[in-house]
């Protein structure tokens, strides 16, 4: 991947009647990058993808592909290919006929088509299934045919609309990895749409979080998870404990701040400057809190709590712990027999110092 933008979206607006479903989308996607659009149902993911692919007209803004403005062009004259959510395969055709459809329209010679189809079947691991009818394939195989068809003309940008949502959980996990491997091998610029935040986290170079037709945040998965810019994003990517606080001591020299919260004073490393008296919201992920039976040697950010609910799920134990009337969710990874806490047990919580902190109105 390099830093040349392959696709540029400039201030895209879209209305359906009086309903503005895209409210000024601006975004650069680099060559070879896999970017995921993620957000709740109805936030505008499919509409944006269709605008890029040429299936839905935009009301204002520009789409620029490889230095060329393309938003006025019909889909077949754009170097983009879309895989629709329901795959939209031709059910009365074989696998090969589906994959070669676009090549025939472009009037490729028969021997070239056969060669290309073989290559694509191999690529998506469907060798030997070229003559099979679509309805005799499993969901995962159909998904691969759809990807092969989309790749047949080597588009500059591949657009995948919730490509895995029709598959069962196990297959989804496998196909997720395969799509990523294929994308990396072909170095094809790809936009992947999903409403599943974990899918987005695991597959992307960068994630674009959408909400009500607006971009909330753009960044690599780790940045979105550890430095969400608002409460919506923090809660959308995994569970989170929010603690309201007020900054009462700030020591820039020592690079630390203290906030008063309902459970007591919490010291944190400030990611930006805060002023005393500022209202904040501490964002504390369940897996960052440590639990112990005996009082930890370090007294920093240590609180006493009472186990309200404990759920042992093998690789993980999930607890709801009451601390000064607040319910705190904690994930204990790799719990061992002696380390599993019981309901009503008194325990100590250690909260880390590197806490992400949001503004609070
Ligand atoms: N053809 C259409 N006519 C009217 N409204 C539409 C149409 N397509 C989508 N919408 C509306 O636009 C919004 C965004 O839809 P969509 O892009 O499908 O969201 P997502 O893919 O994120 O679930 C929704 O409120 C939806 O109801
Ligand atoms: Mg959609």
Tab-separated table of C-alpha atoms and ligand atoms in Angstrom:
chain	number	residue	atom	x	y	z
A	1	UNK	CA	0.000	0.000	0.000
A	2	UNK	CA	1.221	3.503	-0.703
A	3	UNK	CA	-0.171	6.940	-0.065
A	4	UNK	CA	-1.591	7.715	-3.521
A	5	UNK	CA	-5.349	8.184	-3.233
A	6	UNK	CA	-7.159	5.805	-5.576
A	7	UNK	CA	-10.625	7.045	-4.723
A	8	UNK	CA	-11.630	10.485	-3.486
A	9	UNK	CA	-15.100	11.307	-2.211
A	10	UNK	CA	-15.749	15.030	-1.971
A	11	UNK	CA	-18.622	16.431	0.063
A	12	UNK	CA	-21.223	13.942	-1.125
A	13	UNK	CA	-24.843	14.727	-0.339
A	14	UNK	CA	-27.832	12.542	-1.083
A	15	UNK	CA	-31.531	13.170	-0.460
A	16	UNK	CA	-34.483	10.818	-0.707
A	17	UNK	CA	-37.376	13.281	-0.915
A	18	UNK	CA	-36.707	15.610	2.011
A	19	UNK	CA	-34.660	13.062	3.867
A	20	UNK	CA	-30.933	13.800	3.690
A	21	UNK	CA	-29.342	10.357	3.959
A	22	UNK	CA	-25.753	11.439	3.208
A	23	UNK	CA	-24.743	14.753	4.747
A	24	UNK	CA	-21.433	15.670	3.186
A	25	UNK	CA	-19.136	12.654	2.959
A	26	UNK	CA	-15.472	13.469	2.332
A	27	UNK	CA	-12.894	10.706	2.258
A	28	UNK	CA	-9.688	9.547	0.535
A	29	UNK	CA	-9.009	5.875	-0.025
A	30	UNK	CA	-5.462	4.882	-0.824
A	31	UNK	CA	-4.342	2.499	-3.513
A	32	UNK	CA	-4.401	-1.073	-2.216
A	33	UNK	CA	-6.197	-0.154	0.968
A	34	UNK	CA	-9.107	-2.062	2.519
A	35	UNK	CA	-11.475	0.430	4.075
A	36	UNK	CA	-14.605	-0.618	5.906
A	37	UNK	CA	-17.795	1.401	6.177
A	38	UNK	CA	-19.396	0.433	9.464
A	39	UNK	CA	-22.456	1.785	11.214
A	40	UNK	CA	-25.957	0.862	12.303
A	41	UNK	CA	-28.591	-0.186	9.806
A	42	UNK	CA	-29.943	2.777	7.842
A	43	UNK	CA	-26.897	5.037	8.338
A	44	UNK	CA	-26.227	5.240	4.591
A	45	UNK	CA	-23.578	2.566	3.896
A	46	UNK	CA	-25.306	0.976	0.914
A	47	UNK	CA	-26.324	4.340	-0.536
A	48	UNK	CA	-22.716	5.532	-0.427
A	49	UNK	CA	-21.449	2.323	-2.025
A	50	UNK	CA	-24.085	2.552	-4.783
A	51	UNK	CA	-23.088	6.156	-5.462
A	52	UNK	CA	-19.454	5.085	-5.876
A	53	UNK	CA	-20.486	2.199	-8.139
A	54	UNK	CA	-22.841	4.362	-10.202
A	55	UNK	CA	-26.109	2.673	-9.250
A	56	UNK	CA	-27.520	5.668	-7.366
A	57	UNK	CA	-27.047	9.285	-8.472
A	58	UNK	CA	-25.684	11.799	-5.974
A	59	UNK	CA	-27.246	15.230	-5.408
A	60	UNK	CA	-23.990	17.097	-4.932
A	61	UNK	CA	-20.315	16.366	-4.441
A	62	UNK	CA	-17.764	14.506	-6.533
A	63	UNK	CA	-16.394	10.991	-6.925
A	64	UNK	CA	-12.856	10.869	-8.275
A	65	UNK	CA	-11.283	7.555	-9.261
A	66	UNK	CA	-7.609	7.488	-10.142
A	67	UNK	CA	-7.590	11.234	-10.924
A	68	UNK	CA	-10.751	11.066	-13.030
A	69	UNK	CA	-14.157	12.444	-12.092
A	70	UNK	CA	-16.564	9.545	-12.543
A	71	UNK	CA	-19.821	10.502	-10.828
A	72	UNK	CA	-21.575	11.262	-14.145
A	73	UNK	CA	-20.672	7.873	-15.667
A	74	UNK	CA	-22.934	4.786	-15.754
A	75	UNK	CA	-21.702	1.733	-13.790
A	76	UNK	CA	-20.304	-0.098	-16.811
A	77	UNK	CA	-18.046	2.833	-17.706
A	78	UNK	CA	-16.516	3.037	-14.246
A	79	UNK	CA	-13.553	0.990	-13.136
A	80	UNK	CA	-15.452	-0.149	-10.053
A	81	UNK	CA	-17.297	-3.403	-9.385
A	82	UNK	CA	-19.872	-3.952	-6.715
A	83	UNK	CA	-20.843	-7.193	-4.992
A	84	UNK	CA	-24.413	-6.690	-3.821
A	85	UNK	CA	-25.563	-7.924	-0.435
A	86	UNK	CA	-27.699	-10.713	-1.947
A	87	UNK	CA	-24.892	-11.505	-4.492
A	88	UNK	CA	-27.352	-10.941	-7.419
A	89	UNK	CA	-25.998	-14.004	-9.266
A	90	UNK	CA	-27.847	-15.316	-12.350
A	91	UNK	CA	-29.563	-18.450	-11.015
A	92	UNK	CA	-30.204	-19.999	-14.440
A	93	UNK	CA	-26.511	-19.890	-15.358
A	94	UNK	CA	-23.499	-21.952	-14.389
A	95	UNK	CA	-20.657	-20.702	-12.221
A	96	UNK	CA	-18.470	-20.051	-15.291
A	97	UNK	CA	-21.264	-18.245	-17.118
A	98	UNK	CA	-21.774	-15.990	-14.119
A	99	UNK	CA	-18.090	-15.202	-13.811
A	100	UNK	CA	-17.618	-14.597	-17.549
A	101	UNK	CA	-20.704	-12.425	-17.991
A	102	UNK	CA	-18.844	-9.102	-17.930
A	103	UNK	CA	-16.053	-10.435	-20.162
A	104	UNK	CA	-18.592	-11.444	-22.839
A	105	UNK	CA	-20.181	-8.004	-22.738
A	106	UNK	CA	-16.726	-6.523	-23.264
A	107	UNK	CA	-16.415	-8.891	-26.250
A	108	UNK	CA	-13.419	-10.839	-25.043
A	109	UNK	CA	-12.351	-13.757	-27.296
A	110	UNK	CA	-13.546	-17.209	-26.210
A	111	UNK	CA	-10.104	-18.634	-25.430
A	112	UNK	CA	-9.194	-15.534	-23.400
A	113	UNK	CA	-12.455	-15.820	-21.472
A	114	UNK	CA	-11.845	-19.500	-20.692
A	115	UNK	CA	-8.358	-18.705	-19.506
A	116	UNK	CA	-9.540	-15.883	-17.271
A	117	UNK	CA	-12.397	-17.927	-15.792
A	118	UNK	CA	-10.009	-20.766	-14.915
A	119	UNK	CA	-7.714	-18.261	-13.264
A	120	UNK	CA	-10.566	-16.766	-11.251
A	121	UNK	CA	-11.955	-20.178	-10.208
A	122	UNK	CA	-8.531	-21.025	-8.877
A	123	UNK	CA	-8.252	-17.682	-7.131
A	124	UNK	CA	-11.492	-18.180	-5.178
A	125	UNK	CA	-10.913	-21.911	-4.697
A	126	UNK	CA	-13.757	-23.183	-6.869
A	127	UNK	CA	-11.655	-25.239	-9.314
A	128	UNK	CA	-13.710	-27.919	-11.024
A	129	UNK	CA	-17.041	-26.277	-10.210
A	130	UNK	CA	-17.307	-24.136	-13.361
A	131	UNK	CA	-20.166	-26.171	-14.862
A	132	UNK	CA	-22.218	-26.295	-11.644
A	133	UNK	CA	-25.524	-24.371	-11.549
A	134	UNK	CA	-25.659	-21.559	-8.992
A	135	UNK	CA	-28.502	-23.095	-6.974
A	136	UNK	CA	-26.397	-26.232	-6.415
A	137	UNK	CA	-23.802	-24.257	-4.467
A	138	UNK	CA	-23.546	-23.555	-0.745
A	139	UNK	CA	-23.830	-19.994	0.544
A	140	UNK	CA	-20.069	-19.708	0.941
A	141	UNK	CA	-19.473	-20.940	-2.617
A	142	UNK	CA	-22.022	-18.477	-4.008
A	143	UNK	CA	-20.247	-15.715	-2.147
A	144	UNK	CA	-17.000	-16.704	-3.866
A	145	UNK	CA	-18.642	-16.719	-7.298
A	146	UNK	CA	-19.877	-13.185	-6.624
A	147	UNK	CA	-16.357	-12.070	-5.688
A	148	UNK	CA	-14.855	-13.806	-8.757
A	149	UNK	CA	-17.409	-12.124	-11.009
A	150	UNK	CA	-16.643	-8.744	-9.482
A	151	UNK	CA	-12.902	-9.306	-10.012
A	152	UNK	CA	-13.215	-10.565	-13.608
A	153	UNK	CA	-12.449	-7.224	-15.258
A	154	UNK	CA	-9.799	-6.252	-12.713
A	155	UNK	CA	-11.580	-3.170	-11.372
A	156	UNK	CA	-9.582	-0.429	-9.697
A	157	UNK	CA	-11.941	-0.525	-6.746
A	158	UNK	CA	-13.880	-3.485	-5.420
A	159	UNK	CA	-17.068	-2.665	-3.514
A	160	UNK	CA	-18.435	-5.333	-1.174
A	161	UNK	CA	-21.816	-4.708	0.462
A	162	UNK	CA	-22.163	-6.869	3.591
A	163	UNK	CA	-20.655	-9.794	1.660
A	164	UNK	CA	-20.755	-12.192	4.601
A	165	UNK	CA	-24.080	-11.399	6.222
A	166	UNK	CA	-25.887	-14.362	4.635
A	167	UNK	CA	-23.414	-16.917	5.966
A	168	UNK	CA	-23.430	-18.736	9.284
A	169	UNK	CA	-21.038	-17.586	11.991
A	170	UNK	CA	-18.247	-20.116	11.383
A	171	UNK	CA	-18.169	-19.697	7.647
A	172	UNK	CA	-18.253	-15.936	8.096
A	173	UNK	CA	-15.083	-16.071	10.112
A	174	UNK	CA	-13.328	-18.203	7.486
A	175	UNK	CA	-14.515	-16.133	4.518
A	176	UNK	CA	-13.515	-12.948	6.307
A	177	UNK	CA	-9.936	-14.186	6.443
A	178	UNK	CA	-10.051	-15.357	2.819
A	179	UNK	CA	-11.338	-12.051	1.499
A	180	UNK	CA	-8.578	-10.249	3.340
A	181	UNK	CA	-5.903	-12.649	2.029
A	182	UNK	CA	-7.163	-12.323	-1.527
A	183	UNK	CA	-7.371	-8.541	-1.263
A	184	UNK	CA	-3.809	-8.336	0.023
A	185	UNK	CA	-2.524	-10.687	-2.642
A	186	UNK	CA	-4.180	-8.749	-5.484
A	187	UNK	CA	-3.454	-5.419	-3.775
A	188	UNK	CA	-6.906	-4.342	-4.875
A	189	UNK	CA	-8.387	-1.185	-3.381
A	190	UNK	CA	-11.494	-2.393	-1.560
A	191	UNK	CA	-14.429	-0.938	0.301
A	192	UNK	CA	-16.069	-3.436	2.607
A	193	UNK	CA	-19.453	-2.614	4.112
A	194	UNK	CA	-20.650	-4.203	7.321
A	195	UNK	CA	-22.845	-3.430	10.313
A	196	UNK	CA	-20.711	-5.809	12.390
A	197	UNK	CA	-18.086	-3.856	14.313
A	198	UNK	CA	-15.993	-6.950	15.055
A	199	UNK	CA	-15.877	-7.866	11.387
A	200	UNK	CA	-14.776	-4.305	10.646
A	201	UNK	CA	-12.118	-4.394	13.364
A	202	UNK	CA	-10.620	-7.645	12.147
A	203	UNK	CA	-10.403	-7.039	8.414
A	204	UNK	CA	-9.621	-3.362	7.810
A	205	UNK	CA	-6.665	-1.093	7.213
A	206	UNK	CA	-8.973	1.744	8.169
A	207	UNK	CA	-12.515	1.970	9.444
A	208	UNK	CA	-15.009	4.690	8.587
A	209	UNK	CA	-17.705	4.889	11.256
A	210	UNK	CA	-20.963	6.266	9.862
A	211	UNK	CA	-24.020	7.453	11.705
A	212	UNK	CA	-27.110	9.112	10.225
A	213	UNK	CA	-25.344	9.922	6.969
A	214	UNK	CA	-22.286	11.460	8.579
A	215	UNK	CA	-18.734	10.242	9.158
A	216	UNK	CA	-18.083	10.025	12.880
A	217	UNK	CA	-14.475	8.893	12.764
A	218	UNK	CA	-11.914	7.517	10.327
A	219	UNK	CA	-8.919	5.520	11.503
A	220	UNK	CA	-7.173	2.179	11.889
A	221	UNK	CA	-9.057	-0.342	14.083
A	222	UNK	CA	-6.834	0.211	17.127
A	223	UNK	CA	-7.311	3.947	17.010
A	224	UNK	CA	-11.089	3.594	16.746
A	225	UNK	CA	-11.119	1.166	19.678
A	226	UNK	CA	-8.677	2.938	21.961
A	227	UNK	CA	-9.287	6.559	21.010
A	228	UNK	CA	-12.921	6.849	19.975
A	229	UNK	CA	-13.828	10.500	19.450
A	230	UNK	CA	-17.251	10.262	21.045
A	231	UNK	CA	-19.537	8.137	23.182
A	232	UNK	CA	-21.390	6.629	20.237
A	233	UNK	CA	-18.191	5.235	18.712
A	234	UNK	CA	-16.847	4.048	22.069
A	235	UNK	CA	-20.031	2.087	22.718
A	236	UNK	CA	-20.342	0.883	19.127
A	237	UNK	CA	-16.982	-0.884	19.052
A	238	UNK	CA	-17.256	-3.272	21.972
A	239	UNK	CA	-18.515	-2.863	25.510
A	240	UNK	CA	-17.312	0.066	27.549
A	241	UNK	CA	-17.678	1.430	31.097
A	242	UNK	CA	-18.349	5.166	31.134
A	243	UNK	CA	-17.562	7.052	34.320
A	244	UNK	CA	-18.547	10.690	34.602
A	245	UNK	CA	-15.884	12.796	36.238
A	246	UNK	CA	-14.615	16.282	36.902
A	247	UNK	CA	-10.926	17.093	36.430
A	248	UNK	CA	-9.584	18.391	39.723
A	249	UNK	CA	-5.818	18.215	39.472
A	250	UNK	CA	-3.719	18.594	36.422
A	251	UNK	CA	0.025	18.242	36.449
A	252	UNK	CA	1.330	18.738	32.941
A	253	UNK	CA	4.944	18.428	34.141
A	254	UNK	CA	4.351	14.981	35.579
A	255	UNK	CA	1.990	14.159	32.737
A	256	UNK	CA	-0.899	13.152	34.938
A	257	UNK	CA	-4.351	14.317	35.831
A	258	UNK	CA	-6.878	13.308	38.442
A	259	UNK	CA	-10.619	13.174	37.999
A	260	UNK	CA	-13.241	12.866	40.716
A	261	UNK	CA	-15.763	10.191	39.795
A	262	UNK	CA	-18.655	8.477	41.606
A	263	UNK	CA	-16.293	5.661	42.640
A	264	UNK	CA	-13.507	7.978	43.840
A	265	UNK	CA	-10.490	9.775	42.430
A	266	UNK	CA	-8.944	8.284	39.326
A	267	UNK	CA	-5.517	9.257	38.062
A	268	UNK	CA	-4.953	9.235	34.317
A	269	UNK	CA	-2.371	10.164	31.717
A	270	UNK	CA	-3.870	13.082	29.802
A	271	UNK	CA	-3.959	12.625	26.011
A	272	UNK	CA	-4.538	16.376	25.614
A	273	UNK	CA	-4.690	19.398	27.876
A	274	UNK	CA	-7.560	19.643	30.339
A	275	UNK	CA	-8.585	22.466	32.592
A	276	UNK	CA	-9.436	22.074	36.260
A	277	UNK	CA	-13.190	21.772	36.692
A	278	UNK	CA	-13.663	20.341	33.198
A	279	UNK	CA	-16.424	17.759	32.934
A	280	UNK	CA	-15.195	14.527	31.418
A	281	UNK	CA	-16.286	11.001	30.689
A	282	UNK	CA	-13.754	8.263	31.349
A	283	UNK	CA	-13.873	5.409	28.836
A	284	UNK	CA	-12.769	2.211	30.535
A	285	UNK	CA	-12.737	-1.051	28.589
A	286	UNK	CA	-13.706	-4.187	30.567
A	287	UNK	CA	-10.498	-6.043	29.688
A	288	UNK	CA	-8.228	-3.292	31.027
A	289	UNK	CA	-9.343	-3.624	34.653
A	290	UNK	CA	-7.521	-6.106	36.854
A	291	UNK	CA	-9.195	-8.007	39.658
A	292	UNK	CA	-7.643	-9.494	42.773
A	293	UNK	CA	-8.665	-11.009	46.122
A	294	UNK	CA	-5.932	-9.391	48.123
A	295	UNK	CA	-5.128	-5.710	48.122
A	296	UNK	CA	-2.646	-4.902	45.334
A	297	UNK	CA	0.732	-3.497	46.423
A	298	UNK	CA	0.289	-0.390	44.329
A	299	UNK	CA	-2.472	1.847	45.645
A	300	UNK	CA	-2.962	3.740	42.405
A	301	UNK	CA	-6.544	3.591	41.073
A	302	UNK	CA	-7.420	0.686	43.344
A	303	UNK	CA	-11.062	0.326	44.403
A	304	UNK	CA	-12.991	-2.178	46.464
A	305	UNK	CA	-16.037	-3.796	44.944
A	306	UNK	CA	-18.574	-6.510	45.341
A	307	UNK	CA	-19.142	-9.188	42.681
A	308	UNK	CA	-22.758	-8.986	41.613
A	309	UNK	CA	-22.754	-11.336	38.643
A	310	UNK	CA	-20.010	-13.635	37.421
A	311	UNK	CA	-20.155	-15.521	34.134
A	312	UNK	CA	-17.470	-18.058	33.415
A	313	UNK	CA	-17.196	-18.776	29.694
A	314	UNK	CA	-13.924	-20.702	29.538
A	315	UNK	CA	-11.410	-18.390	27.941
A	316	UNK	CA	-13.002	-15.474	29.736
A	317	UNK	CA	-14.900	-14.614	32.901
A	318	UNK	CA	-17.244	-11.647	32.765
A	319	UNK	CA	-18.151	-9.877	35.985
A	320	UNK	CA	-20.510	-7.141	36.996
A	321	UNK	CA	-18.962	-5.531	40.040
A	322	UNK	CA	-20.638	-2.954	42.305
A	323	UNK	CA	-18.350	-0.133	43.319
A	324	UNK	CA	-19.941	2.699	45.336
A	325	UNK	CA	-23.279	2.088	43.632
A	326	UNK	CA	-21.800	1.982	40.109
A	327	UNK	CA	-21.931	-1.194	38.059
A	328	UNK	CA	-18.589	-1.897	36.399
A	329	UNK	CA	-18.195	-4.620	33.785
A	330	UNK	CA	-14.876	-6.462	33.863
A	331	UNK	CA	-13.483	-9.150	31.591
A	332	UNK	CA	-10.930	-11.418	33.145
A	333	UNK	CA	-9.026	-13.233	30.429
A	334	UNK	CA	-7.821	-16.788	30.882
A	335	UNK	CA	-9.498	-17.352	34.277
A	336	UNK	CA	-8.129	-20.297	36.253
A	337	UNK	CA	-9.980	-22.369	38.818
A	338	UNK	CA	-8.510	-20.529	41.794
A	339	UNK	CA	-8.888	-17.135	40.164
A	340	UNK	CA	-12.624	-17.231	39.463
A	341	UNK	CA	-14.556	-14.925	41.786
A	342	UNK	CA	-17.894	-15.794	43.343
A	343	UNK	CA	-21.072	-13.807	43.671
A	344	UNK	CA	-20.902	-11.425	46.642
A	345	UNK	CA	-17.169	-11.828	46.975
A	346	UNK	CA	-15.302	-8.660	48.004
A	347	UNK	CA	-12.572	-7.913	45.505
A	348	UNK	CA	-10.132	-5.227	44.470
A	349	UNK	CA	-10.186	-3.541	41.081
A	350	UNK	CA	-7.135	-1.874	39.556
A	351	UNK	CA	-7.935	0.621	36.846
A	352	UNK	CA	-5.051	1.499	34.506
A	353	UNK	CA	-3.722	5.022	34.162
A	354	UNK	CA	-3.906	5.190	30.389
A	355	UNK	CA	-7.589	5.897	30.153
A	356	UNK	CA	-9.233	7.467	27.155
A	357	UNK	CA	-11.160	10.571	28.215
A	358	UNK	CA	-14.023	12.278	26.378
A	359	UNK	CA	-15.532	15.719	26.866
A	360	UNK	CA	-18.881	15.836	28.628
A	361	UNK	CA	-21.440	18.569	28.111
B	1	LIG	N1	-34.466	3.953	-2.720
B	1	LIG	C1	-34.708	4.590	-1.570
B	1	LIG	N2	-35.761	5.429	-1.407
B	1	LIG	C2	-35.977	6.086	-0.259
B	1	LIG	N3	-35.195	5.976	0.822
B	1	LIG	C3	-34.130	5.152	0.752
B	1	LIG	C4	-33.821	4.419	-0.441
B	1	LIG	N4	-32.703	3.685	-0.220
B	1	LIG	C5	-32.334	3.958	1.049
B	1	LIG	N5	-33.184	4.827	1.640
B	1	LIG	C6	-33.064	5.360	3.001
B	1	LIG	O1	-31.767	5.920	3.129
B	1	LIG	C7	-31.213	5.641	4.405
B	1	LIG	C8	-29.898	4.906	4.248
B	1	LIG	O2	-30.136	3.618	3.716
B	1	LIG	P1	-28.980	2.596	3.373
B	1	LIG	O3	-27.941	3.297	2.597
B	1	LIG	O4	-29.604	1.404	2.750
B	1	LIG	O5	-28.418	2.243	4.827
B	1	LIG	P2	-27.479	1.047	5.331
B	1	LIG	O6	-26.936	0.346	4.135
B	1	LIG	O7	-26.445	1.713	6.163
B	1	LIG	O8	-28.354	0.158	6.170
B	1	LIG	C9	-32.253	4.854	5.171
B	1	LIG	O9	-32.988	5.757	5.956
B	1	LIG	C10	-33.115	4.285	4.066
B	1	LIG	O10	-34.423	4.077	4.507
B	2	LIG	MG1	-27.080	-1.682	3.554
